[in-house]
């Protein structure tokens, strides 16, 4: 059944019922599609299931989507999953009921999406997967992916450490790792990218990998635990995101440890707060992971709906910022 033939049927009554459904699912920005703020809107309605608001990266990603939708005259219905997959699945089902033109989702974890994506496919609604990736047998359950290469980010972190190790005197370089949300693709791939380079090098020893769930508060808890367990034994901290790194640095300083000096710190994301600490010498390397995906998502959605060719995978440009770089001309970060 071609869902598009139903569009004229989108009566006020249907619209009202489905608004209630979306509001019950915690969606915001729900407006009747069509003219937005007097501009000639494309009329597209996109349902966006965002996984949460756990970090500056995530907030920047949501803002990027909202700003790009406004610039494209697209009506973006945003649902915040509050870090729960079941909330995301509920929101996606609401988007299907509301007959949005395109569904975009940032999957909090890799598994558990097959059924709801099959429902979207049966309803004829294209799906764009953004930011994180999923495990599904049937890869045509989503139309395209826009997001970073998390494995390469882990490799970049390891490459910096290998370079840094050349100036360290220690015979053995002992690493503590604070990882992201269990089961999420950035956690899995940043771990694998890093360990694929480090684990076979006898100079390095990973003391422990402990999950901080990408949260600053848990980054603190992890660092407390690691310092208790490995007093004066940690040479390097590899943290899967800046939010956890900021929490860990607070704890280090409370213990009289000089971050970036007593413990080498490698972090991922590239948020302003981390770049500022890199410039201060409190972080040694920040691997960039860009949340600014909104423009690419809106372009892709318009291509899919208008029947144009489009790429299956789109990745943002990403850099690595280190203590060896001149960062004086680095423009302000947008997150
Ligand atoms: C990475 C993204 C991660 C960020 C974290 O693409 O999914 O989620 O690294 C965020 O800051 O919580």
Tab-separated table of C-alpha atoms and ligand atoms in Angstrom:
chain	number	residue	atom	x	y	z
A	1	UNK	CA	0.000	0.000	0.000
A	2	UNK	CA	1.513	3.324	-1.070
A	3	UNK	CA	1.156	5.456	2.009
A	4	UNK	CA	1.483	8.595	-0.066
A	5	UNK	CA	-1.994	8.061	-1.630
A	6	UNK	CA	-3.419	8.584	1.834
A	7	UNK	CA	-2.038	12.099	2.170
A	8	UNK	CA	-5.265	13.909	1.091
A	9	UNK	CA	-7.025	11.754	3.663
A	10	UNK	CA	-4.971	13.353	6.424
A	11	UNK	CA	-8.188	14.897	7.805
A	12	UNK	CA	-8.339	17.196	10.801
A	13	UNK	CA	-9.793	14.335	12.845
A	14	UNK	CA	-6.974	11.966	11.926
A	15	UNK	CA	-4.490	14.725	12.599
A	16	UNK	CA	-6.007	15.454	16.020
A	17	UNK	CA	-6.007	11.784	17.078
A	18	UNK	CA	-2.449	11.304	15.990
A	19	UNK	CA	-1.284	14.517	17.654
A	20	UNK	CA	-2.580	13.100	20.923
A	21	UNK	CA	-0.713	9.900	20.152
A	22	UNK	CA	2.558	11.767	19.502
A	23	UNK	CA	2.201	14.041	22.514
A	24	UNK	CA	1.542	10.957	24.660
A	25	UNK	CA	4.807	9.540	23.293
A	26	UNK	CA	6.629	12.689	24.401
A	27	UNK	CA	7.090	14.213	20.949
A	28	UNK	CA	7.585	17.955	20.590
A	29	UNK	CA	7.375	20.436	17.701
A	30	UNK	CA	4.194	18.780	16.449
A	31	UNK	CA	2.570	21.202	14.029
A	32	UNK	CA	0.320	20.683	11.024
A	33	UNK	CA	2.667	20.128	8.059
A	34	UNK	CA	2.714	22.702	5.321
A	35	UNK	CA	3.433	26.439	5.598
A	36	UNK	CA	5.943	27.085	8.415
A	37	UNK	CA	6.466	30.646	9.708
A	38	UNK	CA	5.062	31.978	6.436
A	39	UNK	CA	7.877	30.434	4.379
A	40	UNK	CA	7.164	28.054	1.524
A	41	UNK	CA	7.844	24.897	3.465
A	42	UNK	CA	8.672	21.769	1.507
A	43	UNK	CA	5.767	20.317	3.463
A	44	UNK	CA	7.885	17.326	4.454
A	45	UNK	CA	7.141	15.890	7.860
A	46	UNK	CA	10.046	14.022	9.475
A	47	UNK	CA	9.685	12.019	12.659
A	48	UNK	CA	12.976	12.090	14.579
A	49	UNK	CA	13.634	9.612	17.378
A	50	UNK	CA	16.595	11.077	19.294
A	51	UNK	CA	18.082	8.723	21.900
A	52	UNK	CA	18.461	11.195	24.743
A	53	UNK	CA	20.188	14.354	25.968
A	54	UNK	CA	23.124	12.786	27.813
A	55	UNK	CA	25.981	14.967	26.565
A	56	UNK	CA	26.922	18.218	24.856
A	57	UNK	CA	27.424	16.089	21.763
A	58	UNK	CA	23.814	14.916	21.864
A	59	UNK	CA	22.441	18.398	22.502
A	60	UNK	CA	24.521	19.684	19.570
A	61	UNK	CA	23.194	16.888	17.384
A	62	UNK	CA	19.568	17.713	18.224
A	63	UNK	CA	20.157	21.424	17.598
A	64	UNK	CA	21.787	20.598	14.275
A	65	UNK	CA	18.694	18.642	13.228
A	66	UNK	CA	16.276	21.369	14.344
A	67	UNK	CA	18.239	24.175	12.676
A	68	UNK	CA	18.583	22.267	9.411
A	69	UNK	CA	14.885	21.346	9.372
A	70	UNK	CA	13.933	25.012	9.863
A	71	UNK	CA	16.300	26.056	7.057
A	72	UNK	CA	14.743	23.466	4.734
A	73	UNK	CA	11.165	24.337	5.713
A	74	UNK	CA	10.742	20.803	6.999
A	75	UNK	CA	8.400	20.020	9.905
A	76	UNK	CA	10.556	18.026	12.337
A	77	UNK	CA	8.691	16.099	15.034
A	78	UNK	CA	11.301	15.350	17.726
A	79	UNK	CA	10.995	12.656	20.387
A	80	UNK	CA	13.583	12.398	23.167
A	81	UNK	CA	13.983	8.699	24.051
A	82	UNK	CA	15.540	9.605	27.430
A	83	UNK	CA	18.184	6.849	26.978
A	84	UNK	CA	15.577	4.076	26.695
A	85	UNK	CA	15.197	1.926	23.576
A	86	UNK	CA	11.556	1.200	24.401
A	87	UNK	CA	10.797	4.929	24.238
A	88	UNK	CA	12.409	5.120	20.820
A	89	UNK	CA	10.378	2.166	19.550
A	90	UNK	CA	7.151	3.751	20.873
A	91	UNK	CA	8.007	7.016	19.135
A	92	UNK	CA	8.762	5.289	15.827
A	93	UNK	CA	5.383	3.522	16.020
A	94	UNK	CA	3.734	6.916	16.575
A	95	UNK	CA	5.516	8.298	13.519
A	96	UNK	CA	4.192	5.357	11.486
A	97	UNK	CA	0.645	5.997	12.744
A	98	UNK	CA	1.038	9.694	11.952
A	99	UNK	CA	2.210	8.738	8.431
A	100	UNK	CA	5.306	10.946	8.488
A	101	UNK	CA	7.183	11.228	5.203
A	102	UNK	CA	10.519	10.043	6.630
A	103	UNK	CA	11.663	8.549	9.940
A	104	UNK	CA	15.108	9.418	11.306
A	105	UNK	CA	16.480	7.641	14.364
A	106	UNK	CA	19.685	7.584	16.408
A	107	UNK	CA	19.622	4.039	17.829
A	108	UNK	CA	20.826	3.925	21.433
A	109	UNK	CA	21.993	0.298	21.073
A	110	UNK	CA	22.755	-2.010	18.143
A	111	UNK	CA	20.152	-4.742	18.727
A	112	UNK	CA	16.338	-4.939	18.953
A	113	UNK	CA	15.206	-2.881	15.950
A	114	UNK	CA	14.075	-5.466	13.381
A	115	UNK	CA	10.345	-5.543	14.243
A	116	UNK	CA	9.698	-1.809	14.368
A	117	UNK	CA	11.748	-1.173	11.218
A	118	UNK	CA	9.761	-3.896	9.434
A	119	UNK	CA	6.581	-2.052	10.466
A	120	UNK	CA	7.953	1.188	8.966
A	121	UNK	CA	8.894	-0.664	5.774
A	122	UNK	CA	5.404	-2.235	5.551
A	123	UNK	CA	3.937	1.273	5.963
A	124	UNK	CA	6.085	2.500	3.057
A	125	UNK	CA	7.960	5.045	5.210
A	126	UNK	CA	11.681	5.487	4.427
A	127	UNK	CA	14.084	5.336	7.382
A	128	UNK	CA	17.363	7.201	7.831
A	129	UNK	CA	19.653	5.836	10.536
A	130	UNK	CA	21.791	8.615	12.010
A	131	UNK	CA	24.805	8.748	14.320
A	132	UNK	CA	24.895	5.144	15.577
A	133	UNK	CA	24.391	1.841	13.701
A	134	UNK	CA	22.358	-1.322	14.340
A	135	UNK	CA	22.541	-5.064	13.793
A	136	UNK	CA	19.799	-6.241	11.420
A	137	UNK	CA	19.880	-9.271	9.106
A	138	UNK	CA	17.861	-7.462	6.466
A	139	UNK	CA	19.867	-4.365	5.551
A	140	UNK	CA	17.024	-2.859	3.517
A	141	UNK	CA	15.157	-2.184	6.750
A	142	UNK	CA	16.704	1.284	6.547
A	143	UNK	CA	17.413	3.390	3.481
A	144	UNK	CA	20.661	5.067	4.476
A	145	UNK	CA	23.109	5.820	7.282
A	146	UNK	CA	24.577	9.221	8.127
A	147	UNK	CA	27.163	9.261	10.858
A	148	UNK	CA	30.749	8.981	12.066
A	149	UNK	CA	33.206	6.081	11.752
A	150	UNK	CA	33.504	5.059	15.388
A	151	UNK	CA	36.045	2.337	14.638
A	152	UNK	CA	38.377	4.905	13.023
A	153	UNK	CA	37.960	7.126	16.084
A	154	UNK	CA	39.279	4.273	18.236
A	155	UNK	CA	42.165	3.783	15.815
A	156	UNK	CA	42.928	7.518	15.939
A	157	UNK	CA	43.038	7.395	19.738
A	158	UNK	CA	45.492	4.475	19.624
A	159	UNK	CA	47.674	6.164	16.996
A	160	UNK	CA	48.050	9.215	19.233
A	161	UNK	CA	48.989	7.004	22.193
A	162	UNK	CA	51.614	5.142	20.137
A	163	UNK	CA	53.133	8.493	19.157
A	164	UNK	CA	52.943	9.811	22.737
A	165	UNK	CA	54.551	6.622	24.113
A	166	UNK	CA	57.787	7.493	22.310
A	167	UNK	CA	58.349	10.313	24.830
A	168	UNK	CA	57.245	8.370	27.926
A	169	UNK	CA	59.975	6.794	30.064
A	170	UNK	CA	57.832	3.988	31.520
A	171	UNK	CA	58.816	0.513	30.420
A	172	UNK	CA	55.138	-0.506	30.755
A	173	UNK	CA	52.361	1.962	29.903
A	174	UNK	CA	49.240	1.121	31.903
A	175	UNK	CA	45.901	2.208	30.464
A	176	UNK	CA	42.502	2.711	32.126
A	177	UNK	CA	39.533	2.868	29.755
A	178	UNK	CA	36.155	4.451	30.479
A	179	UNK	CA	33.773	3.188	27.794
A	180	UNK	CA	30.405	4.417	26.540
A	181	UNK	CA	26.890	2.940	26.733
A	182	UNK	CA	27.026	-0.863	26.793
A	183	UNK	CA	25.811	-2.337	23.500
A	184	UNK	CA	26.008	0.939	21.602
A	185	UNK	CA	27.918	1.063	18.317
A	186	UNK	CA	30.252	3.915	19.387
A	187	UNK	CA	31.220	1.994	22.525
A	188	UNK	CA	31.765	-1.291	20.638
A	189	UNK	CA	33.678	0.274	17.749
A	190	UNK	CA	35.752	2.783	19.703
A	191	UNK	CA	36.818	-0.119	21.915
A	192	UNK	CA	37.680	-2.356	18.938
A	193	UNK	CA	39.506	0.331	16.969
A	194	UNK	CA	41.687	1.165	19.961
A	195	UNK	CA	42.391	-2.411	21.092
A	196	UNK	CA	43.165	-3.660	17.581
A	197	UNK	CA	46.278	-1.430	17.679
A	198	UNK	CA	47.143	-1.593	21.363
A	199	UNK	CA	46.545	-5.166	22.533
A	200	UNK	CA	49.375	-6.757	20.516
A	201	UNK	CA	51.939	-4.174	21.649
A	202	UNK	CA	53.740	-5.499	24.773
A	203	UNK	CA	54.567	-1.988	25.986
A	204	UNK	CA	50.879	-1.370	26.715
A	205	UNK	CA	48.766	-2.956	29.435
A	206	UNK	CA	45.038	-2.212	29.725
A	207	UNK	CA	44.310	-2.352	33.459
A	208	UNK	CA	40.512	-2.244	33.112
A	209	UNK	CA	37.652	-1.133	30.876
A	210	UNK	CA	34.685	0.240	32.834
A	211	UNK	CA	31.431	1.655	31.392
A	212	UNK	CA	30.554	5.281	32.100
A	213	UNK	CA	27.440	5.248	29.848
A	214	UNK	CA	28.619	8.469	28.126
A	215	UNK	CA	27.563	10.402	31.244
A	216	UNK	CA	29.706	12.978	33.095
A	217	UNK	CA	28.408	11.780	36.485
A	218	UNK	CA	29.351	8.179	35.695
A	219	UNK	CA	32.704	9.329	34.373
A	220	UNK	CA	33.340	10.641	37.878
A	221	UNK	CA	32.233	7.374	39.494
A	222	UNK	CA	34.428	5.341	37.139
A	223	UNK	CA	37.508	7.459	37.866
A	224	UNK	CA	36.915	7.190	41.617
A	225	UNK	CA	36.718	3.420	41.271
A	226	UNK	CA	39.797	3.189	39.042
A	227	UNK	CA	41.919	5.335	41.374
A	228	UNK	CA	40.853	3.215	44.346
A	229	UNK	CA	41.687	-0.012	42.517
A	230	UNK	CA	44.910	1.137	40.816
A	231	UNK	CA	46.482	3.803	43.073
A	232	UNK	CA	49.465	5.489	41.325
A	233	UNK	CA	49.327	2.812	38.610
A	234	UNK	CA	47.431	4.596	35.843
A	235	UNK	CA	49.565	6.206	33.135
A	236	UNK	CA	46.852	6.789	30.496
A	237	UNK	CA	43.077	7.340	30.476
A	238	UNK	CA	41.230	6.524	27.236
A	239	UNK	CA	37.678	7.864	27.583
A	240	UNK	CA	35.004	7.227	24.947
A	241	UNK	CA	33.494	10.704	25.229
A	242	UNK	CA	34.291	14.178	26.545
A	243	UNK	CA	31.431	14.222	29.057
A	244	UNK	CA	32.947	11.262	30.935
A	245	UNK	CA	36.416	12.789	30.561
A	246	UNK	CA	35.269	16.026	32.233
A	247	UNK	CA	33.932	14.009	35.169
A	248	UNK	CA	37.142	11.988	35.390
A	249	UNK	CA	39.322	15.115	35.356
A	250	UNK	CA	37.346	16.604	38.253
A	251	UNK	CA	38.120	13.495	40.309
A	252	UNK	CA	41.804	13.466	39.321
A	253	UNK	CA	42.236	17.045	40.491
A	254	UNK	CA	40.390	16.294	43.739
A	255	UNK	CA	43.053	13.632	44.305
A	256	UNK	CA	45.922	16.028	43.545
A	257	UNK	CA	46.602	14.372	40.188
A	258	UNK	CA	47.636	16.658	37.307
A	259	UNK	CA	45.498	15.649	34.302
A	260	UNK	CA	47.473	15.621	31.038
A	261	UNK	CA	50.735	15.394	32.998
A	262	UNK	CA	50.515	12.659	35.676
A	263	UNK	CA	47.941	10.834	33.547
A	264	UNK	CA	47.863	11.159	29.745
A	265	UNK	CA	44.254	11.722	28.648
A	266	UNK	CA	42.724	10.760	25.307
A	267	UNK	CA	39.080	11.704	24.769
A	268	UNK	CA	36.523	11.509	21.926
A	269	UNK	CA	33.901	14.008	20.666
A	270	UNK	CA	35.570	17.415	20.384
A	271	UNK	CA	33.163	19.529	22.444
A	272	UNK	CA	34.298	23.043	23.343
A	273	UNK	CA	34.970	22.212	26.996
A	274	UNK	CA	37.386	19.433	25.990
A	275	UNK	CA	39.180	21.595	23.430
A	276	UNK	CA	39.608	24.285	26.098
A	277	UNK	CA	41.219	21.712	28.418
A	278	UNK	CA	43.411	20.484	25.555
A	279	UNK	CA	44.674	24.055	25.116
A	280	UNK	CA	45.322	24.207	28.879
A	281	UNK	CA	47.361	20.988	28.724
A	282	UNK	CA	44.880	19.007	30.836
A	283	UNK	CA	43.912	16.736	27.939
A	284	UNK	CA	46.499	15.418	25.476
A	285	UNK	CA	44.334	14.336	22.542
A	286	UNK	CA	40.719	14.958	21.484
A	287	UNK	CA	39.460	12.736	18.661
A	288	UNK	CA	36.704	14.579	16.805
A	289	UNK	CA	33.283	12.990	16.346
A	290	UNK	CA	30.988	15.523	14.703
A	291	UNK	CA	27.315	15.806	15.802
A	292	UNK	CA	26.607	18.347	13.035
A	293	UNK	CA	24.616	15.913	10.883
A	294	UNK	CA	21.349	17.852	10.417
A	295	UNK	CA	22.047	19.411	7.024
A	296	UNK	CA	23.104	16.068	5.518
A	297	UNK	CA	20.023	14.366	6.965
A	298	UNK	CA	17.615	16.942	5.532
A	299	UNK	CA	19.279	16.839	2.117
A	300	UNK	CA	19.063	13.069	2.112
A	301	UNK	CA	15.417	13.035	3.213
A	302	UNK	CA	14.497	15.383	0.367
A	303	UNK	CA	16.385	13.201	-2.133
A	304	UNK	CA	14.662	10.020	-0.922
A	305	UNK	CA	11.162	11.520	-1.018
A	306	UNK	CA	11.684	13.091	-4.470
A	307	UNK	CA	12.984	9.808	-5.903
A	308	UNK	CA	16.529	11.027	-6.550
A	309	UNK	CA	19.610	8.823	-6.182
A	310	UNK	CA	21.239	8.996	-2.781
A	311	UNK	CA	24.244	7.469	-0.993
A	312	UNK	CA	23.744	4.491	1.310
A	313	UNK	CA	26.405	5.805	3.722
A	314	UNK	CA	27.391	9.442	4.405
A	315	UNK	CA	30.152	10.307	6.861
A	316	UNK	CA	31.100	13.752	8.247
A	317	UNK	CA	34.671	15.053	7.964
A	318	UNK	CA	36.471	14.419	11.270
A	319	UNK	CA	39.842	15.542	12.708
A	320	UNK	CA	42.122	14.680	15.600
A	321	UNK	CA	43.291	17.507	17.864
A	322	UNK	CA	46.459	16.866	19.869
A	323	UNK	CA	48.941	18.598	22.182
A	324	UNK	CA	51.328	18.722	19.190
A	325	UNK	CA	48.966	20.951	17.160
A	326	UNK	CA	48.713	24.747	16.997
A	327	UNK	CA	45.049	25.206	17.942
A	328	UNK	CA	45.104	29.005	18.090
A	329	UNK	CA	43.075	29.316	14.872
A	330	UNK	CA	40.576	26.591	15.697
A	331	UNK	CA	37.079	28.148	15.297
A	332	UNK	CA	34.655	27.909	18.233
A	333	UNK	CA	33.026	24.500	18.502
A	334	UNK	CA	29.243	24.365	17.984
A	335	UNK	CA	28.728	21.932	20.875
B	1	LIG	C1	28.820	9.249	18.846
B	1	LIG	C2	27.624	9.483	19.753
B	1	LIG	C3	28.032	9.444	21.197
B	1	LIG	C4	28.979	10.575	21.601
B	1	LIG	C5	28.558	10.803	23.013
B	1	LIG	O1	28.450	9.223	17.478
B	1	LIG	O2	26.644	8.482	19.529
B	1	LIG	O3	26.869	9.585	21.985
B	1	LIG	O4	30.335	10.247	21.488
B	1	LIG	C6	27.052	10.681	22.913
B	1	LIG	O5	28.946	12.041	23.570
B	1	LIG	O6	26.484	10.423	24.132
